[in-house]
mmCIF file of C-alpha atoms in Angstrom:
data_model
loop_
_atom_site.group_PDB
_atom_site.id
_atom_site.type_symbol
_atom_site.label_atom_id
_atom_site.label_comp_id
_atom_site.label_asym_id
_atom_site.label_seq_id
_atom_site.Cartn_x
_atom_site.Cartn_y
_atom_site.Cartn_z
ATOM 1 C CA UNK A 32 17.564 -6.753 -23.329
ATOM 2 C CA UNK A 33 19.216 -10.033 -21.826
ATOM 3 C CA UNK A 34 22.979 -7.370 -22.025
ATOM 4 C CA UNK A 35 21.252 -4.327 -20.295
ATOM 5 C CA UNK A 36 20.008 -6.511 -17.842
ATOM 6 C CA UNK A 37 22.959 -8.678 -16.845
ATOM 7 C CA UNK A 38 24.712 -4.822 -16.973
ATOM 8 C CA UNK A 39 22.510 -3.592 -14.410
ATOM 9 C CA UNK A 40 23.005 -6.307 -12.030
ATOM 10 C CA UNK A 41 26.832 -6.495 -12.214
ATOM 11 C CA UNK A 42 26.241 -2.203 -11.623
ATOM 12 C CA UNK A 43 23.823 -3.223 -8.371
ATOM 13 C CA UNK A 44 26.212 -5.677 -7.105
ATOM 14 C CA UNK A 45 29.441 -3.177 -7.155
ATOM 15 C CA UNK A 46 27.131 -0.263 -5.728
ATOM 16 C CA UNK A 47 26.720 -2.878 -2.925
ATOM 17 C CA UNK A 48 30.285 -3.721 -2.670
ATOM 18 C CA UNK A 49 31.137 -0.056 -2.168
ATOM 19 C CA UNK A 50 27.918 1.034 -0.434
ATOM 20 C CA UNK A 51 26.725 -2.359 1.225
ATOM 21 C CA UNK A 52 22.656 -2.119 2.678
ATOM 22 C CA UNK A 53 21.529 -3.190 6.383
ATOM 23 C CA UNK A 54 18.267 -4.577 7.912
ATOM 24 C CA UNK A 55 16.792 -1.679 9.801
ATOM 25 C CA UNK A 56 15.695 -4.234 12.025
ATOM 26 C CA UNK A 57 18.251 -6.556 13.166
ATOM 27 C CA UNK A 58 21.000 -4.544 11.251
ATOM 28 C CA UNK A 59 22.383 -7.716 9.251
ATOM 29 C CA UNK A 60 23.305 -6.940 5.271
ATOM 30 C CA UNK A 61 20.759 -7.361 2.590
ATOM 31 C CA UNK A 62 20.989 -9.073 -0.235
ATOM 32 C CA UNK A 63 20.140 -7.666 -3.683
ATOM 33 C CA UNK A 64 16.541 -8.393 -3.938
ATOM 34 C CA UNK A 65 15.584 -6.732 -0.468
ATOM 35 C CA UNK A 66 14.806 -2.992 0.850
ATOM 36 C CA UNK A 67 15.415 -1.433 4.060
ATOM 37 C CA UNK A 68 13.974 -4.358 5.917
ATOM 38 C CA UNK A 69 15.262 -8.457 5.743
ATOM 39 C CA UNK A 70 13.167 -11.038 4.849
ATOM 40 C CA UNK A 71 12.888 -12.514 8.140
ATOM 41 C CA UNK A 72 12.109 -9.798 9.973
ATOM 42 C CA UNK A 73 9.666 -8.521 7.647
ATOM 43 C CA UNK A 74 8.149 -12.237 8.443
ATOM 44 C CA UNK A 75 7.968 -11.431 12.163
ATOM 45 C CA UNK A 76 6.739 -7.653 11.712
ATOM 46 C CA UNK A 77 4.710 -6.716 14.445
ATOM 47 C CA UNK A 78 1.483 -5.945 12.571
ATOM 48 C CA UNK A 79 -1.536 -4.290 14.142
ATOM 49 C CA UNK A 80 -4.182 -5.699 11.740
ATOM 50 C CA UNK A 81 -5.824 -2.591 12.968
ATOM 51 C CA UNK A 82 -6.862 -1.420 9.665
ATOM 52 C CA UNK A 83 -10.042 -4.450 9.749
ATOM 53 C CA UNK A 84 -11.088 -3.564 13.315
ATOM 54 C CA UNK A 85 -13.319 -0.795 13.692
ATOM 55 C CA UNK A 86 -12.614 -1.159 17.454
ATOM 56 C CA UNK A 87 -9.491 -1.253 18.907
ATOM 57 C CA UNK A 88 -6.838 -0.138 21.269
ATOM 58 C CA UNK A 89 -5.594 2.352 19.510
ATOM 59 C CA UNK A 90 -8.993 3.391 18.658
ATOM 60 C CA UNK A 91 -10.631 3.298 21.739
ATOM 61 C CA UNK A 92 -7.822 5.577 23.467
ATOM 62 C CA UNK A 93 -8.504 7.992 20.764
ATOM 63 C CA UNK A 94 -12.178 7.839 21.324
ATOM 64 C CA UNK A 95 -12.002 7.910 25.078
ATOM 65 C CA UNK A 96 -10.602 11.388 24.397
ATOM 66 C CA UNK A 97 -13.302 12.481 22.052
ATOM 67 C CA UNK A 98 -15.895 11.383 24.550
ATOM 68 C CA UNK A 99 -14.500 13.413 27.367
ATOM 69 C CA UNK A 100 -14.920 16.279 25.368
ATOM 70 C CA UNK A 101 -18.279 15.321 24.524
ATOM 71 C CA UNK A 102 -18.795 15.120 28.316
ATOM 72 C CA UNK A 103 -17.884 18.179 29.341
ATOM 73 C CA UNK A 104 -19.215 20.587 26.314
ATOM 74 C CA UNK A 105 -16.184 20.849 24.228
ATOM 75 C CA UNK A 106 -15.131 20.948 20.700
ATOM 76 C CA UNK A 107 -18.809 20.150 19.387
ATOM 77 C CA UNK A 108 -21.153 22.950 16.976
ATOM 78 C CA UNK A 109 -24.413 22.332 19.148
ATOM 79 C CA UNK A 110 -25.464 18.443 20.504
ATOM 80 C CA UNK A 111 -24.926 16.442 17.358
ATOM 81 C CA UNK A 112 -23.941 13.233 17.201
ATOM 82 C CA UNK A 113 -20.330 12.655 15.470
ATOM 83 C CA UNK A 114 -18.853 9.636 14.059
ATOM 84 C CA UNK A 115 -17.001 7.124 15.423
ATOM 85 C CA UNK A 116 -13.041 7.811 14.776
ATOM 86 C CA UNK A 117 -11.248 4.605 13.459
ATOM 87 C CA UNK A 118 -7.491 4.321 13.963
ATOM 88 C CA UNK A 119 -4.955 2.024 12.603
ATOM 89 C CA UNK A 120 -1.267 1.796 12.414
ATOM 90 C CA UNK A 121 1.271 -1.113 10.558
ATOM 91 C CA UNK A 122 3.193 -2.021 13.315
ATOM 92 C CA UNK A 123 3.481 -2.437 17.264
ATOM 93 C CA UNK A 124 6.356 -0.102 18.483
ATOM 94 C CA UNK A 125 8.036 -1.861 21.286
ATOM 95 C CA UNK A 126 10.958 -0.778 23.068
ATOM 96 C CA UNK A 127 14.141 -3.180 23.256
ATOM 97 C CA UNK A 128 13.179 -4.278 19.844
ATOM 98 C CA UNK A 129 14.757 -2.846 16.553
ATOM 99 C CA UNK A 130 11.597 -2.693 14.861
ATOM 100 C CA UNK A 131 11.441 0.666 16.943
ATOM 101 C CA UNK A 132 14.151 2.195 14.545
ATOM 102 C CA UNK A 133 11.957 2.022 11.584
ATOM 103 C CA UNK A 134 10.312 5.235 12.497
ATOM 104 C CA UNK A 135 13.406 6.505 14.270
ATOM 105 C CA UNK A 136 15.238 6.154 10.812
ATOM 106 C CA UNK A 137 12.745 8.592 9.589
ATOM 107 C CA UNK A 138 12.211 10.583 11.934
ATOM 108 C CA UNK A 139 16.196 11.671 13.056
ATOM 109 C CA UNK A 140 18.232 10.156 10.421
ATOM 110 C CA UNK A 141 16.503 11.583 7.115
ATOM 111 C CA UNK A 142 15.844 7.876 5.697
ATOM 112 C CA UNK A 143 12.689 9.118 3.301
ATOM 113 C CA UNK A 144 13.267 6.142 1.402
ATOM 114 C CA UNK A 145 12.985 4.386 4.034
ATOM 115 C CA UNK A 146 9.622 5.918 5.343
ATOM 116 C CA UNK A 147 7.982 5.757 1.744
ATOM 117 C CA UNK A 148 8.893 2.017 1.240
ATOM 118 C CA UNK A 149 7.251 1.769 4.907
ATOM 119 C CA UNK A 150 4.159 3.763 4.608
ATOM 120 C CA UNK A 151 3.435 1.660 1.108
ATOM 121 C CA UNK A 152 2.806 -1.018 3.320
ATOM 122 C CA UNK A 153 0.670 0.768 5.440
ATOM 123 C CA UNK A 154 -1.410 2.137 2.193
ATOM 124 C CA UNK A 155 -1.419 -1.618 1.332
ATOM 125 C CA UNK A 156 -3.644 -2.196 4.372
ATOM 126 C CA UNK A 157 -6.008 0.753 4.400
ATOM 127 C CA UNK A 158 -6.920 0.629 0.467
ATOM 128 C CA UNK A 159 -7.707 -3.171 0.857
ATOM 129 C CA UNK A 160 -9.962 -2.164 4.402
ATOM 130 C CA UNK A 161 -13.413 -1.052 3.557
ATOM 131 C CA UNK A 162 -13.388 1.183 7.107
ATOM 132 C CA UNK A 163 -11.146 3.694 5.144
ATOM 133 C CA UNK A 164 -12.205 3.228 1.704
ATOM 134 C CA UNK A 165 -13.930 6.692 1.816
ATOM 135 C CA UNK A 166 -11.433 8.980 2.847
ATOM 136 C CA UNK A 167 -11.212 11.598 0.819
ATOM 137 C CA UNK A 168 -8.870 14.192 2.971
ATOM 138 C CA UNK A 169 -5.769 13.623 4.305
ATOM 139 C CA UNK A 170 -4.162 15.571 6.677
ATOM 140 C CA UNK A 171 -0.457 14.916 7.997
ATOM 141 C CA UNK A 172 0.523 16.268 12.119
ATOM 142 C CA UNK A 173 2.381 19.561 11.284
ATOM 143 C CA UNK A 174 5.879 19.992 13.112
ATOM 144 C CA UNK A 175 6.877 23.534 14.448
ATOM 145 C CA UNK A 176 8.034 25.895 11.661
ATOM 146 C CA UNK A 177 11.593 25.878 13.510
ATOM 147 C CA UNK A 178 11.602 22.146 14.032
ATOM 148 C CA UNK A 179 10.523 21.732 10.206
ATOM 149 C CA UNK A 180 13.188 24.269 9.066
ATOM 150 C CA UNK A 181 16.140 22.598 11.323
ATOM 151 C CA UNK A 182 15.156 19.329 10.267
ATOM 152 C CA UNK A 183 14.248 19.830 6.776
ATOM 153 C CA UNK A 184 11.078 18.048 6.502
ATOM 154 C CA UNK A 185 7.916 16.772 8.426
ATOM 155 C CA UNK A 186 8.111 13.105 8.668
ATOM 156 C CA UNK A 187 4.053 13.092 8.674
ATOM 157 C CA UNK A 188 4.184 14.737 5.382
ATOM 158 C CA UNK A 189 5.976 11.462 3.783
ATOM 159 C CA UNK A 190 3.473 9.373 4.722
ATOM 160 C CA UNK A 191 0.795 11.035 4.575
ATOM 161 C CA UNK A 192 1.480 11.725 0.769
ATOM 162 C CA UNK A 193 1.884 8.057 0.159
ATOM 163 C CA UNK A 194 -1.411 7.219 1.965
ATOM 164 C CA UNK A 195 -3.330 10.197 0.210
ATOM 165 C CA UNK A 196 -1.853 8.981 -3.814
ATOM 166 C CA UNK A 197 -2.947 5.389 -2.719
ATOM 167 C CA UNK A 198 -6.375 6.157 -1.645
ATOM 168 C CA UNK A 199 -7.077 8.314 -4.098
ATOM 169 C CA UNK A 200 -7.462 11.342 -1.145
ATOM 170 C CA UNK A 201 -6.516 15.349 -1.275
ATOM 171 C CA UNK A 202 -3.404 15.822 0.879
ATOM 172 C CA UNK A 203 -4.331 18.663 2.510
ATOM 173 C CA UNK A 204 -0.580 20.042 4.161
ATOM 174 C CA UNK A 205 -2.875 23.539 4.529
ATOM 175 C CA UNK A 206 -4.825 23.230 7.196
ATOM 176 C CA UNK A 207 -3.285 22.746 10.290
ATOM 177 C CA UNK A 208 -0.690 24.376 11.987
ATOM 178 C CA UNK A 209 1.347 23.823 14.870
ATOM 179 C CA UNK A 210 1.120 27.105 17.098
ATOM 180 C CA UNK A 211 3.345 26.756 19.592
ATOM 181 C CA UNK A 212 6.908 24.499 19.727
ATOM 182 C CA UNK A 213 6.382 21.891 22.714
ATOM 183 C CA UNK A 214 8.901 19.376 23.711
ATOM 184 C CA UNK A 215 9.435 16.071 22.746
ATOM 185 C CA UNK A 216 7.098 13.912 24.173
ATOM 186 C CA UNK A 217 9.318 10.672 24.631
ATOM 187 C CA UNK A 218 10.270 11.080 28.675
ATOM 188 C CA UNK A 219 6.867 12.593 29.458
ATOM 189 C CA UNK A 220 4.354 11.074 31.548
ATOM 190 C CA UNK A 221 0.835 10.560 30.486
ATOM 191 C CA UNK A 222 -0.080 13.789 32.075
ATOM 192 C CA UNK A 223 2.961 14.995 30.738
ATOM 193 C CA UNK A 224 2.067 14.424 27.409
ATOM 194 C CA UNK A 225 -1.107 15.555 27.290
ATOM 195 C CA UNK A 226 -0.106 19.087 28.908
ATOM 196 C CA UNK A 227 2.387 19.373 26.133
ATOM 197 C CA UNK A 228 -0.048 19.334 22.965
ATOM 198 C CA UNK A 229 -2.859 21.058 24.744
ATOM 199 C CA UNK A 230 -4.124 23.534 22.294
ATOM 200 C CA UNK A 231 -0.858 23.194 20.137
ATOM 201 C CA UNK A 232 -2.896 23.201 17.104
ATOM 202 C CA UNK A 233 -4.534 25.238 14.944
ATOM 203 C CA UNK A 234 -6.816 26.079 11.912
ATOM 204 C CA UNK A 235 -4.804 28.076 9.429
ATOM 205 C CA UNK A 236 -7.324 31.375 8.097
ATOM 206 C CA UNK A 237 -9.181 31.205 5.954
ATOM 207 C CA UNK A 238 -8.577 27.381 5.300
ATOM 208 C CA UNK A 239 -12.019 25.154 4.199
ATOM 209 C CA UNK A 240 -12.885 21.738 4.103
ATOM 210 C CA UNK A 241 -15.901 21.193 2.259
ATOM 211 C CA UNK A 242 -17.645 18.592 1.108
ATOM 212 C CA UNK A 243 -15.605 15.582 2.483
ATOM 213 C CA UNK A 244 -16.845 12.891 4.555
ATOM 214 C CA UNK A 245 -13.885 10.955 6.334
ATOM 215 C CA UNK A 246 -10.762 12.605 7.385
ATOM 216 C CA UNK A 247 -7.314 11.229 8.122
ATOM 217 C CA UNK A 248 -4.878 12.273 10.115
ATOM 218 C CA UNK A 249 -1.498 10.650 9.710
ATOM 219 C CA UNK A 250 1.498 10.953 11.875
ATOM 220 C CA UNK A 251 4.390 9.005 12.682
ATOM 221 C CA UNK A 252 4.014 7.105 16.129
ATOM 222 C CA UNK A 253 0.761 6.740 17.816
ATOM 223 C CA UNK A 254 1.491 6.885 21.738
ATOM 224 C CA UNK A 255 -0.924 8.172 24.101
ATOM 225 C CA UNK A 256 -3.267 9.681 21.402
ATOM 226 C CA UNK A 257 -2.590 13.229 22.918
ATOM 227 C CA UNK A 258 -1.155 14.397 19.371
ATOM 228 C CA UNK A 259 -4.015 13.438 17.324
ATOM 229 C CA UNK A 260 -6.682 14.525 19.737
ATOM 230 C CA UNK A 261 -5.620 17.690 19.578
ATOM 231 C CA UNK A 262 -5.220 18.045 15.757
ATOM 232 C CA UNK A 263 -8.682 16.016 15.846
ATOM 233 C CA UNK A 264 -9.778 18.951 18.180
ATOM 234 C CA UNK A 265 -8.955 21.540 16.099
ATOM 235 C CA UNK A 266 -10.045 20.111 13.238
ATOM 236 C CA UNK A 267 -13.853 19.239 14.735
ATOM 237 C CA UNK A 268 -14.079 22.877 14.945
ATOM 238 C CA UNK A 269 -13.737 23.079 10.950
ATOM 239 C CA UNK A 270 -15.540 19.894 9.785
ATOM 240 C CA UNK A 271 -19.183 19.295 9.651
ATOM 241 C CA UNK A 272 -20.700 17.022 12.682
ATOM 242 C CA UNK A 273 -21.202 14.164 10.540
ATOM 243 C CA UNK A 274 -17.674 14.221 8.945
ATOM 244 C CA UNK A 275 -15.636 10.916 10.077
ATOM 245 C CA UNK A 276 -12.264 12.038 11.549
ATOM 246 C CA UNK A 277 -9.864 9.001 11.944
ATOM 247 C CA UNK A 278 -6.355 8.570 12.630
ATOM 248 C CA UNK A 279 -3.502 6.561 10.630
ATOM 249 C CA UNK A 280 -0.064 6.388 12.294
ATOM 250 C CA UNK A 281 3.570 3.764 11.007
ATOM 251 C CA UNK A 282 3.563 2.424 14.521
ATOM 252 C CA UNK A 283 1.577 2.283 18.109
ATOM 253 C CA UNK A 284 2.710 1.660 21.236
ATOM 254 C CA UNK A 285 1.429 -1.137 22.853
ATOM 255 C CA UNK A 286 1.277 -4.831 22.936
#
């Protein structure tokens, strides 16, 4: 045992000779024991703490959304009340920072270690919260079919498969679809942005969702809420009044 071992470090250590590792943070070299992220900036993460607050930013954006609809007639099945829709994410995504390039790693460089070893963390938070101990569906943001072809995967899909094993949760990858390709919201204005999504989503035929009480919908970045209101649109339309619809996203923009 004590041989195997010692032969498996001196194999980690040349591996890292040859094929050194760097903070995605700060971008300085790892040592052995650490993954994709350095001690010390793992220490100075940006957390939300989201996951324990049942009101929040993030939240309240999101449900400032829902309401509007609710003010004007849309997107409910007659006048009945509907939950309150929680939202959390791990991290605060602030620009001039490298904790940014987390989800940028992801998202345009392929790093699916990377995103798994990130959205554990995030599972960490939500299966220790008791707001989200009862979701029992999870459904990742779907990318275009030519943006998921070209870039061989839907970076919602990795997380949302780590946060639906952890809680225990169907990952539902069935359900929604993204109709129409729309450009990447990153330079857009609020307006902008909201223009973009509208009525990007879908319902897939013939699709069901029975039985479940609290949704999740997981996606990447959490900006203006646009995204997720419109997948949260589409989805009211399938869910039961009384089904909880929340919202669980790597990083938020804001303070």
């Amino acid at each position: 045992m004590i041989n195997d071992f010692t032969s498996r470090s001196w194999l980690q250590a040349l591996l890292e000779l040859f094929f050194p590792r760097f903070c995605l943070v700060c971008g300085n070299r790892l040592p052995l024991d650490e993954r994709h992220i350095c001690s010390h900036c793992l220490k100075d993460l940006p957390r939300t703490y989201y996951s324990k607050m049942s009101r929040n930013r993030m939240a309240d954006r999101l449900n400032a959304f829902i309401q509007r609809d609710l003010d004007v007639g849309q997107s409910l099945r007659g006048d009945a009340p509907v939950p309150y829709s929680y939202a959390t994410a791990l991290f605060f995504y602030r620009a001039g920072t490298g904790y940014r390039d987390i989800t940028k790693h992801l998202k345009y460089h392929g790093d699916l270690s990377a995103g798994r070893y990130f959205s554990e963390m995030l599972a960490d938070e939500l299966v220790s919260s008791d707001l989200y101990s009862d979701v029992d569906v999870v459904i990742p943001v779907p990318l275009h079919w030519t943006r998921r072809w070209s870039r061989g995967f839907n970076q919602a899909e990795v997380i949302a498969s780590v946060l639906a094993r952890r809680l225990g949760a169907s990952l539902r990858e069935d359900v929604l679809s993204r109709r129409r390709k729309t450009k990447t919201q990153t330079r857009l204005s609020l307006e902008g942005k909201a223009a973009n999504v509208a009525g990007a989503f879908m319902v897939n035929k013939g699709v069901k969702l029975t039985g479940c009480s609290h949704v999740l919908i997981v996606d990447d970045v959490f900006t203006t809420g646009s995204t997720v209101h419109e997948c949260y649109k589409a989805l009211r339309s399938l869910c039961p009044p009384n089904t909880r619809i929340s919202v669980a996203t790597l990083a938020c923009v804001g303070d």
